[in-house]
Amino acid sequence: MELWTGLAIYFIIWWLVLFMVLPWGVRRIEPGELGKGEDPGAPAKARMPVKLAITTVMAGVIFGLVYLI
């Protein structure tokens, strides 16, 4: 597998895994805690750094399996 092909496949896997990981642990803001202009459907704590780290590790494992196949 060439370098650019591998990077493209990893990027696609990473993006798909990100969309699977994003909903994990989402708790919405309670209506009583909403400030002016805040969306009631917005998560209370997005925890994006943790989700990006999980996504990177999971995509690496999946890419490793794809590479072996």
PDB file of C-alpha atoms in Angstrom:
ATOM      1  CA  MET A   1       0.000   0.000   0.000  1.00  0.00           C
ATOM      2  CA  GLU A   2       1.378   3.392  -0.931  1.00  0.00           C
ATOM      3  CA  LEU A   3       1.716   6.183   1.624  1.00  0.00           C
ATOM      4  CA  TRP A   4      -1.038   8.405   0.217  1.00  0.00           C
ATOM      5  CA  THR A   5      -3.441   5.498  -0.168  1.00  0.00           C
ATOM      6  CA  GLY A   6      -2.814   4.480   3.444  1.00  0.00           C
ATOM      7  CA  LEU A   7      -3.339   8.037   4.679  1.00  0.00           C
ATOM      8  CA  ALA A   8      -6.579   8.337   2.710  1.00  0.00           C
ATOM      9  CA  ILE A   9      -7.905   5.058   4.095  1.00  0.00           C
ATOM     10  CA  TYR A  10      -6.891   6.047   7.652  1.00  0.00           C
ATOM     11  CA  PHE A  11      -8.628   9.428   7.245  1.00  0.00           C
ATOM     12  CA  ILE A  12     -11.853   7.784   6.060  1.00  0.00           C
ATOM     13  CA  ILE A  13     -11.772   5.267   8.933  1.00  0.00           C
ATOM     14  CA  TRP A  14     -10.987   8.055  11.432  1.00  0.00           C
ATOM     15  CA  TRP A  15     -13.905  10.151  10.202  1.00  0.00           C
ATOM     16  CA  LEU A  16     -16.361   7.226  10.406  1.00  0.00           C
ATOM     17  CA  VAL A  17     -15.175   6.290  13.897  1.00  0.00           C
ATOM     18  CA  LEU A  18     -15.516   9.932  15.017  1.00  0.00           C
ATOM     19  CA  PHE A  19     -19.200   9.943  14.101  1.00  0.00           C
ATOM     20  CA  MET A  20     -19.660   6.706  16.056  1.00  0.00           C
ATOM     21  CA  VAL A  21     -17.863   8.091  19.144  1.00  0.00           C
ATOM     22  CA  LEU A  22     -19.483  11.564  19.240  1.00  0.00           C
ATOM     23  CA  PRO A  23     -22.748  10.475  20.938  1.00  0.00           C
ATOM     24  CA  TRP A  24     -20.967   8.594  23.761  1.00  0.00           C
ATOM     25  CA  GLY A  25     -21.690  10.091  27.175  1.00  0.00           C
ATOM     26  CA  VAL A  26     -23.679  13.082  25.938  1.00  0.00           C
ATOM     27  CA  ARG A  27     -25.841  14.713  28.609  1.00  0.00           C
ATOM     28  CA  ARG A  28     -27.933  17.673  27.635  1.00  0.00           C
ATOM     29  CA  ILE A  29     -28.171  20.901  29.596  1.00  0.00           C
ATOM     30  CA  GLU A  30     -31.122  20.908  31.989  1.00  0.00           C
ATOM     31  CA  PRO A  31     -33.805  23.488  31.113  1.00  0.00           C
ATOM     32  CA  GLY A  32     -33.301  25.319  34.423  1.00  0.00           C
ATOM     33  CA  GLU A  33     -29.579  25.798  33.751  1.00  0.00           C
ATOM     34  CA  LEU A  34     -29.948  27.343  30.299  1.00  0.00           C
ATOM     35  CA  GLY A  35     -28.519  30.784  29.813  1.00  0.00           C
ATOM     36  CA  LYS A  36     -29.778  33.356  27.370  1.00  0.00           C
ATOM     37  CA  GLY A  37     -29.192  32.186  23.791  1.00  0.00           C
ATOM     38  CA  GLU A  38     -28.122  28.635  24.701  1.00  0.00           C
ATOM     39  CA  ASP A  39     -29.529  25.730  22.737  1.00  0.00           C
ATOM     40  CA  PRO A  40     -31.461  23.223  24.897  1.00  0.00           C
ATOM     41  CA  GLY A  41     -30.125  20.363  22.765  1.00  0.00           C
ATOM     42  CA  ALA A  42     -26.478  21.267  23.309  1.00  0.00           C
ATOM     43  CA  PRO A  43     -24.390  18.891  25.444  1.00  0.00           C
ATOM     44  CA  ALA A  44     -23.476  20.024  28.949  1.00  0.00           C
ATOM     45  CA  LYS A  45     -19.861  18.830  28.512  1.00  0.00           C
ATOM     46  CA  ALA A  46     -18.749  17.821  25.031  1.00  0.00           C
ATOM     47  CA  ARG A  47     -15.388  16.286  26.188  1.00  0.00           C
ATOM     48  CA  MET A  48     -13.977  16.610  22.659  1.00  0.00           C
ATOM     49  CA  PRO A  49     -10.292  15.988  23.544  1.00  0.00           C
ATOM     50  CA  VAL A  50     -11.201  12.622  25.075  1.00  0.00           C
ATOM     51  CA  LYS A  51     -13.404  11.695  22.120  1.00  0.00           C
ATOM     52  CA  LEU A  52     -10.704  12.686  19.614  1.00  0.00           C
ATOM     53  CA  ALA A  53      -8.143  10.553  21.476  1.00  0.00           C
ATOM     54  CA  ILE A  54     -10.496   7.556  21.538  1.00  0.00           C
ATOM     55  CA  THR A  55     -11.222   8.065  17.845  1.00  0.00           C
ATOM     56  CA  THR A  56      -7.525   8.168  16.960  1.00  0.00           C
ATOM     57  CA  VAL A  57      -6.734   4.976  18.881  1.00  0.00           C
ATOM     58  CA  MET A  58      -9.740   3.077  17.523  1.00  0.00           C
ATOM     59  CA  ALA A  59      -9.050   4.200  13.953  1.00  0.00           C
ATOM     60  CA  GLY A  60      -5.426   3.090  14.346  1.00  0.00           C
ATOM     61  CA  VAL A  61      -6.495  -0.375  15.462  1.00  0.00           C
ATOM     62  CA  ILE A  62      -9.032  -0.710  12.650  1.00  0.00           C
ATOM     63  CA  PHE A  63      -6.497   0.564  10.102  1.00  0.00           C
ATOM     64  CA  GLY A  64      -3.970  -1.952  11.384  1.00  0.00           C
ATOM     65  CA  LEU A  65      -6.470  -4.759  10.791  1.00  0.00           C
ATOM     66  CA  VAL A  66      -7.244  -3.432   7.304  1.00  0.00           C
ATOM     67  CA  TYR A  67      -3.527  -3.191   6.553  1.00  0.00           C
ATOM     68  CA  LEU A  68      -2.963  -6.802   7.621  1.00  0.00           C
ATOM     69  CA  ILE A  69      -5.796  -8.019   5.411  1.00  0.00           C
TER      70      ILE A  69
END
